[in-house]
Coordinates of N, CA and C in Angstrom, one line a residue:
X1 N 0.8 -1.2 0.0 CA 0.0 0.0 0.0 C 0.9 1.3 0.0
X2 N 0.5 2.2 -0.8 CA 1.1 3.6 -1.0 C -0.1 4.5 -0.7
X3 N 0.7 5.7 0.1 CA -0.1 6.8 0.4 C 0.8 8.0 0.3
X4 N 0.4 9.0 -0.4 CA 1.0 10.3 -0.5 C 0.3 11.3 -0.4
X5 N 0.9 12.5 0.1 CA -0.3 13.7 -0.1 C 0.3 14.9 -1.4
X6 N -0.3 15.7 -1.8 CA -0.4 16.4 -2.6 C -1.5 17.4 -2.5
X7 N -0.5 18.7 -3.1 CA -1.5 19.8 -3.1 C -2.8 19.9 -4.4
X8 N -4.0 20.2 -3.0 CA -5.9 20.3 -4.1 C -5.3 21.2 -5.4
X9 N -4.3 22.1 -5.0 CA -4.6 23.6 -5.9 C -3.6 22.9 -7.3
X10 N -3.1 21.7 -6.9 CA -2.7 21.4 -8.8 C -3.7 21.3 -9.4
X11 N -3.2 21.3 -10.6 CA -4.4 21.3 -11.9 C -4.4 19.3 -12.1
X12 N -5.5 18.8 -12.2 CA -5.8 17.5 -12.3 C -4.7 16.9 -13.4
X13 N -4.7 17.6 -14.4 CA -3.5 17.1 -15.1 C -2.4 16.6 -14.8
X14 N -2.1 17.6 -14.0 CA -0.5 17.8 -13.6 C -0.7 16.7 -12.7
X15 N -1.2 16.3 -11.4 CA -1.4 15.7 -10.5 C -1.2 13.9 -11.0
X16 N -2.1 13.7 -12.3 CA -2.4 12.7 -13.2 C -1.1 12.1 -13.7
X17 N -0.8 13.2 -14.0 CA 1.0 13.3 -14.5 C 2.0 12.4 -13.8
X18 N 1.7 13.1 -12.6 CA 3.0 13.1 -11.1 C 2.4 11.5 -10.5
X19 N 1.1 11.1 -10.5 CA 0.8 9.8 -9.8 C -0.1 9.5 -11.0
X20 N 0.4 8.4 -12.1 CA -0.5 8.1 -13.3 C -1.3 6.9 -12.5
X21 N -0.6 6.0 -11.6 CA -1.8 4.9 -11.5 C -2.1 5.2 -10.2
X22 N -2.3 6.1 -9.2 CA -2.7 6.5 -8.2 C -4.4 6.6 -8.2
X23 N -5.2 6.6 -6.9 CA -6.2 7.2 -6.9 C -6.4 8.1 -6.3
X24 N -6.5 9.2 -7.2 CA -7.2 10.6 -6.2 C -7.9 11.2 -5.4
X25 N -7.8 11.5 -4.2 CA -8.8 11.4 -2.9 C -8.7 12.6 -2.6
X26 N -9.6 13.4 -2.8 CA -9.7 15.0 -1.9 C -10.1 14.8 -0.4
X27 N -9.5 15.7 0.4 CA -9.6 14.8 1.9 C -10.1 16.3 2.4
X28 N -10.6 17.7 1.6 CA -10.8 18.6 1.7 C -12.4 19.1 2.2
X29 N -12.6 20.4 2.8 CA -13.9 21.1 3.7 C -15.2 20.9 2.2
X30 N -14.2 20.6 1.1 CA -14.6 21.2 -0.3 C -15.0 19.6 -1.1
X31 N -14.5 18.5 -0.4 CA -14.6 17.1 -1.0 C -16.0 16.5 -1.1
X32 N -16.1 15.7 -2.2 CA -17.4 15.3 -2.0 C -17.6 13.9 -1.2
X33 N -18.9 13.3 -0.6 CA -18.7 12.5 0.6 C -18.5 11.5 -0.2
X34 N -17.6 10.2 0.5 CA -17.4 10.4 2.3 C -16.6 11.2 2.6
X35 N -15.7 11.6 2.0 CA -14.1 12.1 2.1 C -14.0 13.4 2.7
X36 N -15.1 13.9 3.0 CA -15.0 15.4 3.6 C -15.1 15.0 4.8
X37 N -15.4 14.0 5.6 CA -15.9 13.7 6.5 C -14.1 14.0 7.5
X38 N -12.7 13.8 6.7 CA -11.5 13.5 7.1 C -11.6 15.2 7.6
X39 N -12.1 16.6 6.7 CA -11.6 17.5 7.2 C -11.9 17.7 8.7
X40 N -11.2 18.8 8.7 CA -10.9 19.2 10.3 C -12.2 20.3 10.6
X41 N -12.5 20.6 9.3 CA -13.9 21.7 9.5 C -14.8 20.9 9.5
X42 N -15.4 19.3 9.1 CA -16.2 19.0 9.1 C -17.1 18.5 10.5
X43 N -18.4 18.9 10.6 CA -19.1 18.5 12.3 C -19.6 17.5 12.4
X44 N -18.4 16.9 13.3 CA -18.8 15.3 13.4 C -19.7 15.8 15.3
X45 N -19.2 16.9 15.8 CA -20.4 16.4 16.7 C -19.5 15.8 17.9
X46 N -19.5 16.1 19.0 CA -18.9 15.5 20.6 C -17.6 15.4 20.5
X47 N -16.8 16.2 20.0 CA -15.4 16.0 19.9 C -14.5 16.3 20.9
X48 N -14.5 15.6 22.3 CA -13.8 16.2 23.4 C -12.9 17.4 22.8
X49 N -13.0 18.9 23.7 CA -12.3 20.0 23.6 C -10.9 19.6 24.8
X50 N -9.9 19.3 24.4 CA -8.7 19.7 25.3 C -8.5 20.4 26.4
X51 N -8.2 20.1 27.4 CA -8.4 20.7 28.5 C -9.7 21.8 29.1
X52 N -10.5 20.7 28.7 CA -11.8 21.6 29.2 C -13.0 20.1 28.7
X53 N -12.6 19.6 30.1 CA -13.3 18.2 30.6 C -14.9 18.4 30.8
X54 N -15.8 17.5 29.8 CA -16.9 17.8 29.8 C -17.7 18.8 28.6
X55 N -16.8 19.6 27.4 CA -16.6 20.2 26.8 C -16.5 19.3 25.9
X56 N -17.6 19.8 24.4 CA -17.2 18.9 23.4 C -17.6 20.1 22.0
X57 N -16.8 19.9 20.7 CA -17.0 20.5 19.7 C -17.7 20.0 18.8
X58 N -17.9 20.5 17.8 CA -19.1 19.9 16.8 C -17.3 19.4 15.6
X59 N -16.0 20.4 15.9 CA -15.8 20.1 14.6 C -13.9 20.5 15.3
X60 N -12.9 19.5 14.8 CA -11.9 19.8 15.2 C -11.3 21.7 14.8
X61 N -11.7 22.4 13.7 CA -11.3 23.2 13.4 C -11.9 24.3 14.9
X62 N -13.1 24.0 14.9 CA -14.1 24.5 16.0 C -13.3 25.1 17.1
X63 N -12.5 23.5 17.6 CA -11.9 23.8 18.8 C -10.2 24.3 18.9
X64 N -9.7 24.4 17.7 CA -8.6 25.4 17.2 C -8.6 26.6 17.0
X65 N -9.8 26.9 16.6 CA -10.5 28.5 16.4 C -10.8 28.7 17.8
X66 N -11.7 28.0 18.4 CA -12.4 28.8 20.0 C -11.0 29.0 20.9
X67 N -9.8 28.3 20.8 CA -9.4 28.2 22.3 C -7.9 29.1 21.6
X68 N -8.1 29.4 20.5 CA -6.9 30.6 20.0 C -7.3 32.4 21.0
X69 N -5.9 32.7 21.3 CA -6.4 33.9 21.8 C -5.4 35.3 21.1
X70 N -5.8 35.9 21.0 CA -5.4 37.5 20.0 C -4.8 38.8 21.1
X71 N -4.4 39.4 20.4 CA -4.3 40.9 21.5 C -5.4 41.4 21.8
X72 N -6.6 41.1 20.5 CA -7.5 41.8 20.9 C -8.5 40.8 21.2
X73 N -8.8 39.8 21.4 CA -9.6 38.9 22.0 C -9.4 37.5 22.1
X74 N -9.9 37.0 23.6 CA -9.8 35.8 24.0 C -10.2 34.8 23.2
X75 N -10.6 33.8 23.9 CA -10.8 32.5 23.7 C -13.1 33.1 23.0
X76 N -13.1 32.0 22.4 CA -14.5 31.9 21.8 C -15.1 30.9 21.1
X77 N -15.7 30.6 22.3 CA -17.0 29.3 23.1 C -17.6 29.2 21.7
X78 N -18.2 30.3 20.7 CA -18.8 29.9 20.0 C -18.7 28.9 18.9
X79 N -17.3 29.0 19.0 CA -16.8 28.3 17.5 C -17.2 26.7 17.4
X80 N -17.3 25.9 19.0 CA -17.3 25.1 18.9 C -19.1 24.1 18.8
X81 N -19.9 25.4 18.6 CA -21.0 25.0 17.8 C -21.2 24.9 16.6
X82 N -20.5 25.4 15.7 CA -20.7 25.8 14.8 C -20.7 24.4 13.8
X83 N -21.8 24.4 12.6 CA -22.0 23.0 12.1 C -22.4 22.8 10.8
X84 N -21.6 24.1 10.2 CA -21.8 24.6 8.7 C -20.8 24.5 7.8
X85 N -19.7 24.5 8.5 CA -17.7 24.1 8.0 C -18.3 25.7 7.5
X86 N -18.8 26.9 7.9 CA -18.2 28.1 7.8 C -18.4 29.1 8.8
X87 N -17.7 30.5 8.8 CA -17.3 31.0 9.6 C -16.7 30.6 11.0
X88 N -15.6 30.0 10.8 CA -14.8 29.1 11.7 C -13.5 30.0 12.2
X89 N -12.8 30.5 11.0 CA -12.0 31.1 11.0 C -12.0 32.5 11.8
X90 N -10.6 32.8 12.4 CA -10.6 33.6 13.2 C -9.2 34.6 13.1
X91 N -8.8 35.6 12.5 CA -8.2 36.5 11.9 C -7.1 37.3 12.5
X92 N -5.6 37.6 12.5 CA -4.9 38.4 12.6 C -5.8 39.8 12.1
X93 N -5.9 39.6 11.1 CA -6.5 40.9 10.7 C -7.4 41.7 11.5
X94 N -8.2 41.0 11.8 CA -9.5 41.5 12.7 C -9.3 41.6 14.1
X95 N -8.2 40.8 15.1 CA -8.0 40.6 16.2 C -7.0 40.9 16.6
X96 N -5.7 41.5 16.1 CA -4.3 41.5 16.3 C -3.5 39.9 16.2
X97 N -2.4 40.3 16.7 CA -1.6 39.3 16.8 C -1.6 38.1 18.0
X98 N -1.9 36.8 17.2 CA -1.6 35.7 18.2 C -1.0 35.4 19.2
X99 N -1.4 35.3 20.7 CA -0.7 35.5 21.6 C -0.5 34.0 21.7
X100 N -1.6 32.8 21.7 CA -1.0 31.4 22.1 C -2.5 31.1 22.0
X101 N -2.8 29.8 22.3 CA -4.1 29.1 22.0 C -4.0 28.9 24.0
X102 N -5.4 29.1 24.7 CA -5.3 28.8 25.8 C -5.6 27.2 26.3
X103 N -5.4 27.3 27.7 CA -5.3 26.1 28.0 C -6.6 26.3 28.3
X104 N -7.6 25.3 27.5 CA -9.4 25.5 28.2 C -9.9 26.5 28.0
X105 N -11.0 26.7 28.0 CA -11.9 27.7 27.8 C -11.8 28.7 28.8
X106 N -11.2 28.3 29.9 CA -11.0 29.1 31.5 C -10.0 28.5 31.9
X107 N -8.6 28.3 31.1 CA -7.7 28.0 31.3 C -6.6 29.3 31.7
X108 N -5.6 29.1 32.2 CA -5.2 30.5 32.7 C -3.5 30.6 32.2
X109 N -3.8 29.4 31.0 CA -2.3 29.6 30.5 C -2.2 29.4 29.4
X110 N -1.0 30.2 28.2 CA -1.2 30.1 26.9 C -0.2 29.3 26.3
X111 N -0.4 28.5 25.2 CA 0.6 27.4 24.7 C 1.2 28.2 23.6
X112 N 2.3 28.2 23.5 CA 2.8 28.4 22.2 C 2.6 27.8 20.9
X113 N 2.5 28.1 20.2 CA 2.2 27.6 18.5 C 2.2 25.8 18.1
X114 N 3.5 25.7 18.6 CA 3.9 24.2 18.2 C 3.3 23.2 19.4
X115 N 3.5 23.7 20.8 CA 3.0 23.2 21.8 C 1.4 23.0 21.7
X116 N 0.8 24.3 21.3 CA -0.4 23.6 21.0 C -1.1 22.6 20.2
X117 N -0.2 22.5 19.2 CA -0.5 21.7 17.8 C -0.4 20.2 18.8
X118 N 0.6 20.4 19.4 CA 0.6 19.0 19.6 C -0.1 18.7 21.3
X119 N -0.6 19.6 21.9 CA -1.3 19.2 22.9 C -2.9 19.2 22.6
X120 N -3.3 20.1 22.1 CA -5.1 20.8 21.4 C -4.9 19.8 20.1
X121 N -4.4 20.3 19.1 CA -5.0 19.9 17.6 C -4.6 18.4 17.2
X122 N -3.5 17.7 17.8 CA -3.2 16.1 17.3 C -4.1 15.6 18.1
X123 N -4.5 15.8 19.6 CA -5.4 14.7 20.3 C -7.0 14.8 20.0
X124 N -7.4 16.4 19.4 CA -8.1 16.2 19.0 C -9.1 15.4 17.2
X125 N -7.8 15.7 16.4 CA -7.8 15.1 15.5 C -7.8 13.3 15.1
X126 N -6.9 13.0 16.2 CA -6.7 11.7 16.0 C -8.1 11.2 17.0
X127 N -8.3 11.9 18.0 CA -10.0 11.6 18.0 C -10.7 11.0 17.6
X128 N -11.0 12.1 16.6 CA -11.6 12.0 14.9 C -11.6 10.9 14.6
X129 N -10.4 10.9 13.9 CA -9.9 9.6 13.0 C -10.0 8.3 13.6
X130 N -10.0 7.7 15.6 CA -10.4 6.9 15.5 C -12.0 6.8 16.0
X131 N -12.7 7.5 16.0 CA -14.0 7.2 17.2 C -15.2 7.8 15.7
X132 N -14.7 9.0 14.5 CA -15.8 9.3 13.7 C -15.7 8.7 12.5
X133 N -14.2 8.6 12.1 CA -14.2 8.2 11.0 C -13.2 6.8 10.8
X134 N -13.2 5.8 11.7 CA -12.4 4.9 11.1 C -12.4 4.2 10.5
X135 N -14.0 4.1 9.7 CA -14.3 3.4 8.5 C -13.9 3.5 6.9
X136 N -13.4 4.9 7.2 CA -12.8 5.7 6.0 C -11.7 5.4 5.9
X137 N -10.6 5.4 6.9 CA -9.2 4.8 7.5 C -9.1 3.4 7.4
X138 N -10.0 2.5 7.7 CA -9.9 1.2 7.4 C -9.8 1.4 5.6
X139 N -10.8 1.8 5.0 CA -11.1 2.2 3.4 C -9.6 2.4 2.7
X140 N -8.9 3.9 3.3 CA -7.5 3.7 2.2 C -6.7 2.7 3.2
X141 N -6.4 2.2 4.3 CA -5.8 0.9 4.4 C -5.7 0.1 3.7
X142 N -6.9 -0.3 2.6 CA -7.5 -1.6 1.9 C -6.8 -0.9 0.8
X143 N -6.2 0.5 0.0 CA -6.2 0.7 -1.2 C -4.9 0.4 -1.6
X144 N -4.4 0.2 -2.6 CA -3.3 -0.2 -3.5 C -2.5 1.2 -3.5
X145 N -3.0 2.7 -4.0 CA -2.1 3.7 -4.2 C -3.0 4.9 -4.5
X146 N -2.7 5.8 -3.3 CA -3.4 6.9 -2.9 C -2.8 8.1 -3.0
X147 N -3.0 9.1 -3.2 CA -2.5 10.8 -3.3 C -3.6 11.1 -2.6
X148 N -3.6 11.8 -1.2 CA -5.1 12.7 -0.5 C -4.1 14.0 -1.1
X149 N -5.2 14.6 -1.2 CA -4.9 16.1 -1.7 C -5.7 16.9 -0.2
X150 N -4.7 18.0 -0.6 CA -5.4 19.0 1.0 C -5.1 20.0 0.1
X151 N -4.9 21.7 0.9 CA -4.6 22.5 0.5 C -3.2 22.6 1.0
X152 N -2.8 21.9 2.0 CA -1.8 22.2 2.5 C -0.6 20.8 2.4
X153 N 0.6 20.6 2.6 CA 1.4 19.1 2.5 C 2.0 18.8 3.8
X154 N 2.6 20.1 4.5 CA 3.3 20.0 5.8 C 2.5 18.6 6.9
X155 N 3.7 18.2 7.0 CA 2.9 17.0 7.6 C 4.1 17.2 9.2
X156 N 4.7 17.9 9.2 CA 5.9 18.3 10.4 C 5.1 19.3 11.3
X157 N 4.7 18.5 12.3 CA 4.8 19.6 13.6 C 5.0 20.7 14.0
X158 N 6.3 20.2 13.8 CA 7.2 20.9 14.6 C 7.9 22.5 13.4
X159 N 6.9 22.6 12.8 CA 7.3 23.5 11.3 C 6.0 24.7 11.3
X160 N 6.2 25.5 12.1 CA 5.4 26.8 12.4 C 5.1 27.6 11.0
X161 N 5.9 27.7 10.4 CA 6.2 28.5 8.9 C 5.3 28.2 7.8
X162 N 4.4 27.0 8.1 CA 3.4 26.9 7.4 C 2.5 25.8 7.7
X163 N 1.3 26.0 8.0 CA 0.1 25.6 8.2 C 0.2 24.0 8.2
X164 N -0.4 23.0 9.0 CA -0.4 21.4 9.5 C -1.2 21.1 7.8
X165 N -1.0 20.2 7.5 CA -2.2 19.4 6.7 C -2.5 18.2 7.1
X166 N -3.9 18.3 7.4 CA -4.9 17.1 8.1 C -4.4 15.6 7.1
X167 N -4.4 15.9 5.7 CA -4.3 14.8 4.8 C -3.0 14.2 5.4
X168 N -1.9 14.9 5.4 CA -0.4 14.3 5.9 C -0.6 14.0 7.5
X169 N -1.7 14.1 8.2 CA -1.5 13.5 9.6 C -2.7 12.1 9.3
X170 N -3.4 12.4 8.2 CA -4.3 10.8 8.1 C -3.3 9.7 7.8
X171 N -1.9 10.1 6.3 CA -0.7 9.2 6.2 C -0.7 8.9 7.4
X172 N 0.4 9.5 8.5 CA 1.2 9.3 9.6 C 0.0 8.0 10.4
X173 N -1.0 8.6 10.6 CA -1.8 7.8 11.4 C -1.7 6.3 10.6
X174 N -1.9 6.1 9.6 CA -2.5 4.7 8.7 C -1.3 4.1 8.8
X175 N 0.0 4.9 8.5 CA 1.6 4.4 8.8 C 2.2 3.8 9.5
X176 N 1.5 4.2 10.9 CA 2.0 3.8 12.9 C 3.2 4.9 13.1
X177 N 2.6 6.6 12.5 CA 3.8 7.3 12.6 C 3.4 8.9 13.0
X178 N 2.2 8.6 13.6 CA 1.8 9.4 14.7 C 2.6 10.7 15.1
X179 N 2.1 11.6 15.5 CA 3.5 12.4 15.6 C 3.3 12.6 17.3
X180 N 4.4 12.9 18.1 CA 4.3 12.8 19.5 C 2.9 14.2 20.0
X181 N 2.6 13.8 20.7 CA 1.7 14.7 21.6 C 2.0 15.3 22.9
X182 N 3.0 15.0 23.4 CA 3.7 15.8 24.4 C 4.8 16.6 23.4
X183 N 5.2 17.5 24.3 CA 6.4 18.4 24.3 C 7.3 18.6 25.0
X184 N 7.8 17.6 25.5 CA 8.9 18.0 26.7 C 10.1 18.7 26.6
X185 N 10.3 18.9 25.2 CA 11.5 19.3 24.6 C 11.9 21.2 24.2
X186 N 10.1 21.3 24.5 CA 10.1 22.9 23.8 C 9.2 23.4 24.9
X187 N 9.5 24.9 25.5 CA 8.5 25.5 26.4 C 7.2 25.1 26.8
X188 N 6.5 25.3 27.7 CA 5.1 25.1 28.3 C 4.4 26.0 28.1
X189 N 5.1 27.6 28.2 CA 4.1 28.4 28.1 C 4.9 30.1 27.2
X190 N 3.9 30.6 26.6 CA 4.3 31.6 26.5 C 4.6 32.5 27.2
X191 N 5.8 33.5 27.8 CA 6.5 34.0 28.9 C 5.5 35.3 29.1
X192 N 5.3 35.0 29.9 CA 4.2 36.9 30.3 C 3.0 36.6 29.9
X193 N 2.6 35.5 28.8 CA 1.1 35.3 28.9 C 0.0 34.6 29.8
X194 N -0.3 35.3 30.5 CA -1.4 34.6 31.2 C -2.6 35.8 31.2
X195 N -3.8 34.6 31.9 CA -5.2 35.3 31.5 C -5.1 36.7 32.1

């Protein structure tokens, strides 16, 4: 079994080109079902929120948006209702600059960028992958040669400089190549950030 990821925004040609006997799997907010079911905006509904026990999201992006906090605002409860894969997103633009994603909804400490990825966004992701969608995961297990397309390829953690893709953490997972969920290695908290 082969599995690779690849960027949605090639042109199908080109893609066709690069993987002639592959099958092409959009794993994107934009896919048609089942395969959207992999994105991270999609509302699967009870998705334990990270340190905030008893707390559950409709949608992993939900709870990466709600528990991010800005210069100009906190943490926001709402996101993790939301059950439309839109208006999820939450802006530099509109909010200032990123101070850390907090710990819980009434958490009183902020994670840094990479610390969060791997304490908030992999446990809640792999969640996902085993409790909503493992049927889909058993599915490319069974397939011969796969390209998931995302919008994004970074499949490294630990690589701030550009955005995770969900598709490269479904590889890792189907692999046994998980990426660690602790961080012992890099800070706990952002220095001076607290609530």
């Amino acid at each position: 079994m082969s599995i690779r990821v690849a960027s949605r925004r090639r042109g199908i040609a080109s893609l066709t080109r690069a993987f002639p006997d592959a099958e092409l799997i959009d794993v994107t907010s934009r896919a048609p079902e089942p395969w959207v079911r992999l994105s991270p905006f999609y509302p699967h509904g009870g998705i334990p929120v990270p340190y905030c026990e008893g707390s559950t999201s409709q949608s992993v992006e939900g709870i990466w948006q709600a528990l991010k906090v800005f210069q100009d605002a906190d943490v926001d409860p709402g996101k993790l209702g939301i059950t439309t894969m839109k208006g999820l997103k939450r802006t530099v633009r509109r909010f200032g600059p990123v101070q850390g994603h907090r710990t819980g909804l009434h958490g009183d400490r902020l994670l840094p960028y990479v610390t969060a990825r791997r304490r908030i966004y992999l446990p809640a992701y792999r969640w996902v992958l085993e409790h909503r969608v493992a049927d889909l995961v058993e599915l490319l297990r069974g397939k011969r040669d796969v390209v998931l397309l995302d919008y994004t390829t970074n499949g490294d953690v630990t690589d701030p400089a550009r955005p995770l893709s969900h598709a490269a953490l479904v590889q890792l997972h189907i692999e046994g190549r998980w990426p660690r969920e602790d961080d012992s290695d890099t800070p706990d908290l952002v220095e001076g950030r607290t609530r």
